[in-house]
Coordinates of C-alpha atoms and ligand atoms in Angstrom, one line a residue:
X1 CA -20.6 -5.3 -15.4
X2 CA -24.4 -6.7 -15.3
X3 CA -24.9 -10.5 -14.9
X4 CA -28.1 -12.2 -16.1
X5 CA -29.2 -14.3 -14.0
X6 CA -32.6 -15.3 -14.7
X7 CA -34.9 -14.1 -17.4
X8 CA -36.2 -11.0 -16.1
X9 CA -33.9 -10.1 -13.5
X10 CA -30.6 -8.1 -13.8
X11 CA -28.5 -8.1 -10.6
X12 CA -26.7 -5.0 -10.6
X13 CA -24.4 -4.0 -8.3
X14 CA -24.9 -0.9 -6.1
X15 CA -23.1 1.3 -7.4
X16 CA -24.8 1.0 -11.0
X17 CA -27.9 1.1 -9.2
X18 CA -27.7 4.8 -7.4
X19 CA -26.6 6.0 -10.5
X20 CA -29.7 4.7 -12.5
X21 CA -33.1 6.5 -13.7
X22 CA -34.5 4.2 -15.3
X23 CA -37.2 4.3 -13.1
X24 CA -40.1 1.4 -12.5
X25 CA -37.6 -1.3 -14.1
X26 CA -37.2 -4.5 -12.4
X27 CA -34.1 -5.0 -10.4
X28 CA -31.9 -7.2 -8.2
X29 CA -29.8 -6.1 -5.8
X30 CA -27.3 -8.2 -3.2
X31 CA -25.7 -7.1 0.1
X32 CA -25.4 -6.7 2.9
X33 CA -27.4 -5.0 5.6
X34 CA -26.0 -2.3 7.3
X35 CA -29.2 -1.1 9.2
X36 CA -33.1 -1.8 9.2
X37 CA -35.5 0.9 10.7
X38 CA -39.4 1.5 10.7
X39 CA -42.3 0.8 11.8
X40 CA -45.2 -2.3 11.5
X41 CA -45.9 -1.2 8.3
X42 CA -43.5 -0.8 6.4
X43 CA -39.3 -1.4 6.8
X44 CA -36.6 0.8 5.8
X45 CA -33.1 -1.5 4.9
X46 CA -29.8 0.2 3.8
X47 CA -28.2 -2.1 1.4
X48 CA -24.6 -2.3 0.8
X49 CA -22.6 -4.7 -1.3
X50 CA -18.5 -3.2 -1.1
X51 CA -19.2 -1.1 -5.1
X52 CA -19.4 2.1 -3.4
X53 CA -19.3 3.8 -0.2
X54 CA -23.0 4.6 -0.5
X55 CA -26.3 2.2 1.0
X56 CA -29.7 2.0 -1.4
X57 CA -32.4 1.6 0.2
X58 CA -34.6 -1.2 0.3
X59 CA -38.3 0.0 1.0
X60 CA -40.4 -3.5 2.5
X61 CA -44.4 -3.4 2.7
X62 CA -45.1 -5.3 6.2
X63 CA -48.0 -6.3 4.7
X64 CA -46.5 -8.3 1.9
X65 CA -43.7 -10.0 3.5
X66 CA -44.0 -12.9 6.1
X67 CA -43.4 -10.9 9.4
X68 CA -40.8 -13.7 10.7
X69 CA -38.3 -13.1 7.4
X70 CA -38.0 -9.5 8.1
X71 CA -37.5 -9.7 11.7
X72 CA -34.3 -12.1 10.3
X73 CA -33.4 -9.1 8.7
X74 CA -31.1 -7.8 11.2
X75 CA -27.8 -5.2 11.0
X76 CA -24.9 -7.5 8.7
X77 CA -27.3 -10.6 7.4
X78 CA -27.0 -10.9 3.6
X79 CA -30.0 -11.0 1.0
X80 CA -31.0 -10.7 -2.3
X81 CA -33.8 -8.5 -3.1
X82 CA -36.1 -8.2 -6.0
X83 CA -38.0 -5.5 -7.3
X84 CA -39.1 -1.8 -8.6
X85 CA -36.4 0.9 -8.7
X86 CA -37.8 4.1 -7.7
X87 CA -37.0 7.6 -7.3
X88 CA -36.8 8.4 -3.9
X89 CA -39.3 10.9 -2.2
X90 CA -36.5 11.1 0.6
X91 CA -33.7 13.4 0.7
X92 CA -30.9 11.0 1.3
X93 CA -30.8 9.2 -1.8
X94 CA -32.5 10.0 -4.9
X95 CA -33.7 5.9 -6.0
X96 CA -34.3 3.3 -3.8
X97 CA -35.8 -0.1 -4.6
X98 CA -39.4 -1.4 -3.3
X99 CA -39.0 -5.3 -2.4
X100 CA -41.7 -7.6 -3.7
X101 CA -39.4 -10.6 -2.9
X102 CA -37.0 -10.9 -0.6
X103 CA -34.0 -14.0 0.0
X104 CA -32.0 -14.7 2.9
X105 CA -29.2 -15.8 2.4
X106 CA -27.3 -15.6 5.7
X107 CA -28.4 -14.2 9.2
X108 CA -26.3 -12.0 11.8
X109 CA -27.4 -13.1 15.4
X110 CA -27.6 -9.3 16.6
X111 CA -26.0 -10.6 19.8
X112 CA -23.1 -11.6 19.0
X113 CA -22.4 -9.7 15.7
X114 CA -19.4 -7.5 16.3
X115 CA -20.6 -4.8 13.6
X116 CA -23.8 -4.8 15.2
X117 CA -23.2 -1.0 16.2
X118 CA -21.2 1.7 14.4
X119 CA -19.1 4.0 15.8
X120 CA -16.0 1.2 16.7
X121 CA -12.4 2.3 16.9
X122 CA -9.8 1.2 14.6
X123 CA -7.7 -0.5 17.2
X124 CA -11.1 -2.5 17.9
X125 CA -11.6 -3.5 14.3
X126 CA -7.8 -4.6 13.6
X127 CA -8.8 -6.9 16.2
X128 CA -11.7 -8.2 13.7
X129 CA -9.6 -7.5 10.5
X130 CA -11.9 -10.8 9.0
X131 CA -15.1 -8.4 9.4
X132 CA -13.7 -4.7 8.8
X133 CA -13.9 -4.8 5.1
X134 CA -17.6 -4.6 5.8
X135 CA -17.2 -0.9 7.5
X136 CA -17.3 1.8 5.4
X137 CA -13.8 3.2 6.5
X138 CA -12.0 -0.3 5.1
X139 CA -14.8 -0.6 2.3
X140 CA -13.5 3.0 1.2
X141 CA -9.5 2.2 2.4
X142 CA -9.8 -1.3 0.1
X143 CA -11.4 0.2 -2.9
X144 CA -8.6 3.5 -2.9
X145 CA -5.9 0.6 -2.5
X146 CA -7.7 -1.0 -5.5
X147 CA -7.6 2.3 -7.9
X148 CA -3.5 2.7 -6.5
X149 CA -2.6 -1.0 -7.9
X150 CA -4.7 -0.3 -11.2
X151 CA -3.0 3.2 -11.7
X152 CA 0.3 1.9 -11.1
X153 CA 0.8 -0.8 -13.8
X154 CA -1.3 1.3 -16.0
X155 CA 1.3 4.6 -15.5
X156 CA 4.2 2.0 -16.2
X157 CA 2.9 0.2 -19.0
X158 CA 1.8 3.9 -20.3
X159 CA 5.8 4.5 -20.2
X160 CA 6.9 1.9 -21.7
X161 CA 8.1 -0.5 -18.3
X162 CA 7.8 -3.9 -18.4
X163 CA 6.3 -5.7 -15.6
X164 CA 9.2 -8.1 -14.2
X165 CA 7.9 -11.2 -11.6
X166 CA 11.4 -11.1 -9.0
X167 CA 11.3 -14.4 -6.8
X168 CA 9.7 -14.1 -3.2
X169 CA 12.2 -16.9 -2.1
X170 CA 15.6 -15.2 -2.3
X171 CA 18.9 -16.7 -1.4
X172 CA 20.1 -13.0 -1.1
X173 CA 19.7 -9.6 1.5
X174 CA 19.3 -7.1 -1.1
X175 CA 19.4 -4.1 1.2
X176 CA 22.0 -5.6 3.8
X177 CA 20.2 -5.3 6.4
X178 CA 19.9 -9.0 7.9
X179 CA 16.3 -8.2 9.0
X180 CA 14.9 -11.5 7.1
X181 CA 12.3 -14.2 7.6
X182 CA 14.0 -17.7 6.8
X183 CA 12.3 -20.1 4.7
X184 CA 13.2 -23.7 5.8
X185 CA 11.6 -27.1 5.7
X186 CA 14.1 -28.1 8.3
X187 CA 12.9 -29.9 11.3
X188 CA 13.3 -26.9 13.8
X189 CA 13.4 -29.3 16.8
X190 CA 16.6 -31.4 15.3
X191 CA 18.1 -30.0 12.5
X192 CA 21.0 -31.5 10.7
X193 CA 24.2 -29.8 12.0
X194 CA 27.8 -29.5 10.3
X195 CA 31.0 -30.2 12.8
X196 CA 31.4 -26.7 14.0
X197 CA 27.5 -26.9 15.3
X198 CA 25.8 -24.7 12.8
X199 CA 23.1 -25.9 11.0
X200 CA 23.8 -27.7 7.8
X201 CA 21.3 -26.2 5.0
X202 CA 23.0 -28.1 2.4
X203 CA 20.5 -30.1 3.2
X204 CA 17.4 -27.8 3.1
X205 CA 14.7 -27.9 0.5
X206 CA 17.3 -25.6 -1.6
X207 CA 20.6 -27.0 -0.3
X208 CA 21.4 -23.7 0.8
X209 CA 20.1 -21.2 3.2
X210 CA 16.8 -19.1 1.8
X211 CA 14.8 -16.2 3.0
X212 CA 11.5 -14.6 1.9
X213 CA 12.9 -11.1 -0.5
X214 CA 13.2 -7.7 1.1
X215 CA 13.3 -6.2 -1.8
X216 CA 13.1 -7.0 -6.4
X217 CA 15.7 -4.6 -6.4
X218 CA 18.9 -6.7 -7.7
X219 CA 16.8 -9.3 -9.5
X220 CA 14.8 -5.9 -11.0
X221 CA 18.2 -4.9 -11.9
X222 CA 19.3 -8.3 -14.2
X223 CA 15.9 -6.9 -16.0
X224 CA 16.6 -3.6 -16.7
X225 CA 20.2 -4.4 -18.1
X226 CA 18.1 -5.9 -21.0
X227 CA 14.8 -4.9 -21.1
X228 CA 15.9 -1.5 -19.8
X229 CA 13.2 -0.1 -18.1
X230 CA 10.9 -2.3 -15.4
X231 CA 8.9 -2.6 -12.7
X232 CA 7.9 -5.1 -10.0
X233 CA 5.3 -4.9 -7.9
X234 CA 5.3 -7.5 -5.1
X235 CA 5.2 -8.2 -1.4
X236 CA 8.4 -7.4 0.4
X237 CA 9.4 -9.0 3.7
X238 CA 11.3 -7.5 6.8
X239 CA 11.8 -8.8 10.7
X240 CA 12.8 -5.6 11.7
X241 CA 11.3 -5.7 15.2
X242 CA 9.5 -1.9 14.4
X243 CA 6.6 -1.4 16.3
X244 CA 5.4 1.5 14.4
X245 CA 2.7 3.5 12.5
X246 CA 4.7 3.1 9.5
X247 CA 6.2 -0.3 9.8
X248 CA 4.6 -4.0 8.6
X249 CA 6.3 -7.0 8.5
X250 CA 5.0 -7.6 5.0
X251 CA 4.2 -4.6 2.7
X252 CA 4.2 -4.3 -1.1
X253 CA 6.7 -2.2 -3.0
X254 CA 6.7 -1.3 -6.5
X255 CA 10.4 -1.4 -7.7
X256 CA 11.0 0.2 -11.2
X257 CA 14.8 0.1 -12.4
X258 CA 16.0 1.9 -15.7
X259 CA 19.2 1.5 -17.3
X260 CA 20.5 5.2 -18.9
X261 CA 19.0 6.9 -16.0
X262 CA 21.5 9.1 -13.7
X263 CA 20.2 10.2 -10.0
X264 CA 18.4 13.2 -11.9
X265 CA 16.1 11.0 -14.1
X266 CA 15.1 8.7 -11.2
X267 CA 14.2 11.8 -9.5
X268 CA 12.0 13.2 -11.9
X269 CA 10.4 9.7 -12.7
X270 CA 9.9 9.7 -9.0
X271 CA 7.8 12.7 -8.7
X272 CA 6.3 12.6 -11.8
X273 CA 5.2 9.4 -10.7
X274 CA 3.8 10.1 -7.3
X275 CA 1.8 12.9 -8.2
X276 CA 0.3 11.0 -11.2
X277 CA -0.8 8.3 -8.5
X278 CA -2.2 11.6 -6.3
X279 CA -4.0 12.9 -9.3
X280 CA -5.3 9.5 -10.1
X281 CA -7.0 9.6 -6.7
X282 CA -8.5 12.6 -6.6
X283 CA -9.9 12.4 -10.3
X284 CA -11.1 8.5 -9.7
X285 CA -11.5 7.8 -5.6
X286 CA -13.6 11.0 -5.3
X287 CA -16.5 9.7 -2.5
X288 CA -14.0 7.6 -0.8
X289 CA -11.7 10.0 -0.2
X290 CA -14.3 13.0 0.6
X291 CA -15.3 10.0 3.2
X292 CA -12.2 9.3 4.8
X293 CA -11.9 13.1 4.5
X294 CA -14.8 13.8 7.3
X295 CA -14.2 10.8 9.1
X296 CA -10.3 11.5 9.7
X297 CA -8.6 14.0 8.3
X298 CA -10.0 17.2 7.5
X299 CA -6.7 18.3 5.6
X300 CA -6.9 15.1 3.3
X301 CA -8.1 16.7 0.3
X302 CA -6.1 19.7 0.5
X303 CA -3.0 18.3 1.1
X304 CA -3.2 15.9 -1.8
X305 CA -4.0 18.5 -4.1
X306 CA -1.3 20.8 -2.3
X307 CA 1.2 18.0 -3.5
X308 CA 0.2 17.6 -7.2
X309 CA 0.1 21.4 -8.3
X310 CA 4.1 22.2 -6.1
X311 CA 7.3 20.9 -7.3
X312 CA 9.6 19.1 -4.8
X313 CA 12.1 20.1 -3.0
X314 CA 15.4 18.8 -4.2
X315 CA 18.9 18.8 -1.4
X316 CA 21.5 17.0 -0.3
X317 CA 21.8 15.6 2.6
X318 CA 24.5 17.6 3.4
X319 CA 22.4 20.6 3.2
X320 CA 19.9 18.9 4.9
X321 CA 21.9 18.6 8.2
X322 CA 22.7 21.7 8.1
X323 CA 19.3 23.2 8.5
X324 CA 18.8 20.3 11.1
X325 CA 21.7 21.8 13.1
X326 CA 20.4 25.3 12.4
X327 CA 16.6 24.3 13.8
X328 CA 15.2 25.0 16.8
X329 CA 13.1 22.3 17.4
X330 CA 14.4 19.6 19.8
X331 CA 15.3 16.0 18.5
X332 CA 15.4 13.1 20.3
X333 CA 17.8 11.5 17.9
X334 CA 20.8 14.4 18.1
X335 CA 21.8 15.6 14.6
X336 CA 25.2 15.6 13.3
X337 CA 26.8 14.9 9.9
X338 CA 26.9 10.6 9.6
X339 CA 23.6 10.2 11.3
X340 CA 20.4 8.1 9.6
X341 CA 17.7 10.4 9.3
X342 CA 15.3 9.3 11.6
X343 CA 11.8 10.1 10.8
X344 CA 11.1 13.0 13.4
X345 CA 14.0 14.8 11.1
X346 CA 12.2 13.9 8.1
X347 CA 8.7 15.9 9.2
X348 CA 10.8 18.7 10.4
X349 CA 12.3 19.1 7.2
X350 CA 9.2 18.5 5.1
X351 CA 6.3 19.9 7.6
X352 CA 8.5 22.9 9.5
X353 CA 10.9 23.7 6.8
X354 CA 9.8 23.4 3.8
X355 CA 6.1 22.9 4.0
X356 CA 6.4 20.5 1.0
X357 CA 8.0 17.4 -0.4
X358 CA 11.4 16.8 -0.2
X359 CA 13.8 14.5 -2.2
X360 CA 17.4 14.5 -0.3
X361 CA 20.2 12.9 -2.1
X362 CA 23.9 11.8 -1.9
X363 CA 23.9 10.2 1.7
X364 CA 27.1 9.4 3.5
X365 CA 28.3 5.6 2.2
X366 CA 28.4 4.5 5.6
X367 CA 24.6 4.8 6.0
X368 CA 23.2 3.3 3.0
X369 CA 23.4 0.2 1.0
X370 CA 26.4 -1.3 -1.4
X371 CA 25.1 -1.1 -4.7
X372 CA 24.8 3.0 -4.7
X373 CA 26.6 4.8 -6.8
X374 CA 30.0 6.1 -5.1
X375 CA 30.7 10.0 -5.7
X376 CA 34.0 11.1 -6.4
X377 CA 34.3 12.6 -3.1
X378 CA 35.0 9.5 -1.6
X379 CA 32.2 9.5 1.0
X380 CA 28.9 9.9 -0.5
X381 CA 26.7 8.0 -2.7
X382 CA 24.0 9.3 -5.1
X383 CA 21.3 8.0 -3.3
X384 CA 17.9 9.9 -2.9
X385 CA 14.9 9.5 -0.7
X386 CA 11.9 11.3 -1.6
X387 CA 9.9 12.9 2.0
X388 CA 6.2 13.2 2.4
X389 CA 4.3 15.2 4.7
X390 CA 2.9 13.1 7.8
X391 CA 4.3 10.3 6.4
X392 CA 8.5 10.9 6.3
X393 CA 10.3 8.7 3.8
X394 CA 7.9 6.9 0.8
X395 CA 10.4 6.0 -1.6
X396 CA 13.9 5.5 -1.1
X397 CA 16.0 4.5 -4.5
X398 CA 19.7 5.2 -6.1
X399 CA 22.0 5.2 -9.0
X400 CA 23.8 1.8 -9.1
X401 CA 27.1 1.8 -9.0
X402 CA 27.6 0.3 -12.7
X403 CA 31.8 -0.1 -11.9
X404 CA 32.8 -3.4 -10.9
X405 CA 36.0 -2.4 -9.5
X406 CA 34.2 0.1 -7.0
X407 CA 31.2 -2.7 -6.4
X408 CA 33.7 -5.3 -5.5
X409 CA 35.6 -3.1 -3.3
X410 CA 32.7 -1.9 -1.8
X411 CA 30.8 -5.6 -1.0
X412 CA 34.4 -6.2 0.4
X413 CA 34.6 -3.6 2.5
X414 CA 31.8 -4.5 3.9
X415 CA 32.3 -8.5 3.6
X416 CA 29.2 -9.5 1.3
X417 CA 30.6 -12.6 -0.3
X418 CA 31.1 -12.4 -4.1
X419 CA 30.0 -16.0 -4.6
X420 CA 26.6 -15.2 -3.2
X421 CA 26.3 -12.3 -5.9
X422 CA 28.3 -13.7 -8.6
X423 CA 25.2 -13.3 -10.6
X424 CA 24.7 -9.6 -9.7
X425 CA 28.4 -8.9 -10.8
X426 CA 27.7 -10.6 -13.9
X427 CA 25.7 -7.7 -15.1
X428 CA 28.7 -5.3 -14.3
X429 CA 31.2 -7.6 -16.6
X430 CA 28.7 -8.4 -19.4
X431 CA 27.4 -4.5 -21.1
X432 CA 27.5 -2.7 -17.8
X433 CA 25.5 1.0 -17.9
X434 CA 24.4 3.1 -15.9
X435 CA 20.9 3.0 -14.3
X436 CA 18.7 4.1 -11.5
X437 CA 15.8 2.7 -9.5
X438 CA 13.9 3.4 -6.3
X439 CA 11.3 1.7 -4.5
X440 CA 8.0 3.0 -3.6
X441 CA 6.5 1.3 -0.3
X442 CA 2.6 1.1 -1.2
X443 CA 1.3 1.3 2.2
X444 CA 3.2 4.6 2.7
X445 CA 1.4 5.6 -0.2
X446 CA -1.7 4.9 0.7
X447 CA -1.6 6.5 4.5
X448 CA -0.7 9.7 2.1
X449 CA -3.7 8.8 0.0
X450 CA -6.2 7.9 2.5
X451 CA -5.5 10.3 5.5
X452 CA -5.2 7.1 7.8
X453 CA -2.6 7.3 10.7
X454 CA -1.5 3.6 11.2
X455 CA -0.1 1.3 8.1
X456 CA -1.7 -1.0 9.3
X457 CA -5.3 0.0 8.9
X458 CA -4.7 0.4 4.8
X459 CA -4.0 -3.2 4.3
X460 CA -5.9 -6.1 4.6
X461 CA -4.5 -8.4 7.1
X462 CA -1.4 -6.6 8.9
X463 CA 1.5 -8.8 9.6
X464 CA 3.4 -6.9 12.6
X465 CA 5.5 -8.3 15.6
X466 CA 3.0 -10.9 17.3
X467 CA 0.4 -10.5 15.0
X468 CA -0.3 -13.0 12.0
X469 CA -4.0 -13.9 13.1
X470 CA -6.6 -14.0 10.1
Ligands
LIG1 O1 14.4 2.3 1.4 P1 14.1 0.9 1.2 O2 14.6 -0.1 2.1 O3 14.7 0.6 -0.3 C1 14.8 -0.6 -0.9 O4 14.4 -1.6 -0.5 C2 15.5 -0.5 -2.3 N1 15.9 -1.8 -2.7 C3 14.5 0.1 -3.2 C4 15.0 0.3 -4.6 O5 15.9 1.1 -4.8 N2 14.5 -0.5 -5.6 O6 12.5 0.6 1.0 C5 11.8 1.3 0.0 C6 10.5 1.8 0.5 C7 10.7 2.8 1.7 O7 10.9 4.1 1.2 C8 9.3 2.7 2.4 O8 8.3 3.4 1.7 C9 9.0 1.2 2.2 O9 9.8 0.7 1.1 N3 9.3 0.4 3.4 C10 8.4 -0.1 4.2 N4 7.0 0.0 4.2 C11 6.4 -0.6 5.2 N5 6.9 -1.3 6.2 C12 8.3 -1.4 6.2 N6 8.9 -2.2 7.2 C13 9.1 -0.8 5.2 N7 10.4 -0.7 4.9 C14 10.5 0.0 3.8
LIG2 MG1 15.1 3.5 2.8

């Protein structure tokens, strides 16, 4: 990772640099400053450039340095810095770096710099989501969200999945739903109308009418029934209008889809999965998360370890009323067999109940999406969702129904045109099989990872109702 820049100077990046003994060698460092304290003798700056969570400290000899630069050097202003790595009589650090040149690249009028102070709430800094990365909450947030990506395609591609691109631009509602942007080059103000009034979208940019995905799933599918196990990871779009902790308007999901795999596989794949992603945390995000730790969530580090060394709990949803009826706790959504599971039932069963993870599988048919496998009891499908403490459903997947007869009947009953999914059924004509999938929402798994309470402090610009500023 070290970059020559000129002949006798190695910039190196922070994080190489704390970890370094090699003592009186020449250095470069680049960051920015997070504070600058001292005297008229000699200035204390703590460096950071985004490698770790950690500063270095930059010692500066008043005496050396033109008194004008350093008073430049104020709280968020970026240099470079050359100069002599040394250990560190302090306790704080064990090197630091004595400057015998410093640059400037960029100043931070103190006045109107909105990190100028610490100490600001996270409702203030989604406000300045163009200037949070430079906090050390989001520094750590970004860089756990960096390891989760890496340890994903490297878990699949470890398994034997196959990465699969599924178009963004979908002429399809995967999950039913209708909650879907529309793409459109239409003039909004005077669109082309047909004779019964509606808009005409044979003559939009794809002579037809297009939305941004909700989900790889059915395209993921198509790969699977040849490649036979894949993944895609991509951003996901929904207008639901959910104003919650646990809702964006654009996430990311990671979509594997296996052919041969019944409801039990996907389940174990599932948990497997998850607590490999934990595990990969813990072993790789250890300062980060000790940080986020202290900051937020004093539980953090237990809990993730709590959830890598305990199997999951595995019911039906049947079963899982039941205890729901048998509770004492109050809901505001009442429980009774047909309901969605609403989220204050999920941390019941997980937090109260069980005190652990929960997968709960074959869901009424009325609640839950067309392509599920149908049960033989007429009413269910094998469908599963897989609970997490403080978090309520993560992943939510199914066996596919792989009979055309019960698909068709199915999309029928619930008037899903064929002719839109001709393509779809295609798959159930041509070399059907069974297969499973599930989808994993990555901001979900992050607030697990990072201890954070709102989904939209764990990715970089939120898109939520009202909100697609920066
Ligand atoms: O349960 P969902 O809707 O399932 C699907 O989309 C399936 N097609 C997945 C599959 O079987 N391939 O969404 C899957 C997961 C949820 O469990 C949740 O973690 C996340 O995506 N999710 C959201 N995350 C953030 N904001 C939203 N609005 C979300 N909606 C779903
Ligand atoms: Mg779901």
């Amino acid at each position: 990772m070290q970059v020559i820049i000129k002949r006798n100077f190695i910039t190196m990046r922070i994080k190489e640099l704390l970890a370094s003994r090699d003592f009186n060698s020449e250095v470069e460092v680049k960051g920015w400053i997070r504070t600058k304290r001292g005297n008229k003798n000699i200035a204390f700056v703590a460096l950071n450039d985004g490698s770790i969570i950690h500063n270095i400290q930059v010692v500066i000899d008043m005496s050396r340095f033109d008194e004008e630069l350093i008073r430049k050097l104020t709280t968020g202003s970026c240099i470079a810095v050359r100069g002599k790595l040394v250990e560190s009589p302090g306790k704080e650090q064990q090197v630091e770096v004595h400057a015998d040149s410093v640059l400037l690249y960029g100043t931070a009028d103190p006045e109107s710099y909105p990190l100028q102070k610490k100490g600001h709430t996270l409702e203030f800094l989604r406000e300045i989501a163009h200037l949070r990365p430079r906090t050390n909450t989001f520094g750590a947030v970004l860089r756990i969200r960096h390891a989760m990506a890496f340890a994903i395609h490297e878990y699949f591609n470890d398994h034997g999945f196959y990465y699969l691109h599924t178009p963004i631009i979908t002429g399809s509602d995967a999950e039913g739903a209708g909650e879907m942007f529309r793409v459109t080059v239409l003039d909004a103000k005077n669109p082309p109308l047909k004779e019964d009034g509606h808009v005409d979208f044979s003559e939009d940019f794809f002579g037809r009418e297009t939305n941004l995905t909700v989900s790889g799933q059915l395209e993921g599918e198509l790969g699977a029934l040849a490649l036979s196990c894949i993944y895609t990871f991509g951003p996901t779009f929904r207008a639901e209008n959910s104003n919650t902790p646990r809702h964006l308007a654009e996430f990311w999901m990671i979509e594997p889809e296996m052919a041969f795999y019944e409801i039990e596989d996907n389940m174990n794949l599932a948990e497997d999965f998850l607590k490999y992603l934990i595990r990969y945390a813990l072993d790789n995000c250890k300062e980060d998360l000790e940080f986020l730790m202290n900051m937020y969530d004093k539980e953090l580090v237990s809990r993730l370890n709590f959830v890598v060394s305990n199997n999951f709990e595995r019911i039906t949803y049947t079963r899982a009323i039941e205890i729901l009826e048998q509770s004492d706790a109050t809901f505001e959504f009442p429980v009774s067999w047909g309901i969605d599971i609403q989220t204050e039932h999920e941390r019941y069963l997980v937090e109260k109940h069980f005190k652990k993870p929960v997968i709960v599988t074959d869901y009424p048919m009325a609640i839950k999406a067309f392509y599920m496998k149908q049960n033989d009891d007429g009413k269910t499908v094998r469908g599963m969702d897989v609970l997490f403490p403080k978090i309520g459903e993560i992943i939510g997947g199914s066996q596919r129904e792989e009979d055309l007869e019960k698909l068709s009947r199915r999309m029928k009953e619930l008037k899903i045109p064929e002719k839109d999914l001709w393509w779809y059924l295609d798959t159930r004509k041509f070399g059907s099989a069974p297969h499973s999938g599930f989808g994993l929402g990555f901001e979900r798994l992050l607030l697990f990872i990072t201890g954070m309470s709102n989904i939209r402090d764990v990715i970089p610009f939120p898109r939520f109702p009202k909100n697609a500023d920066f």
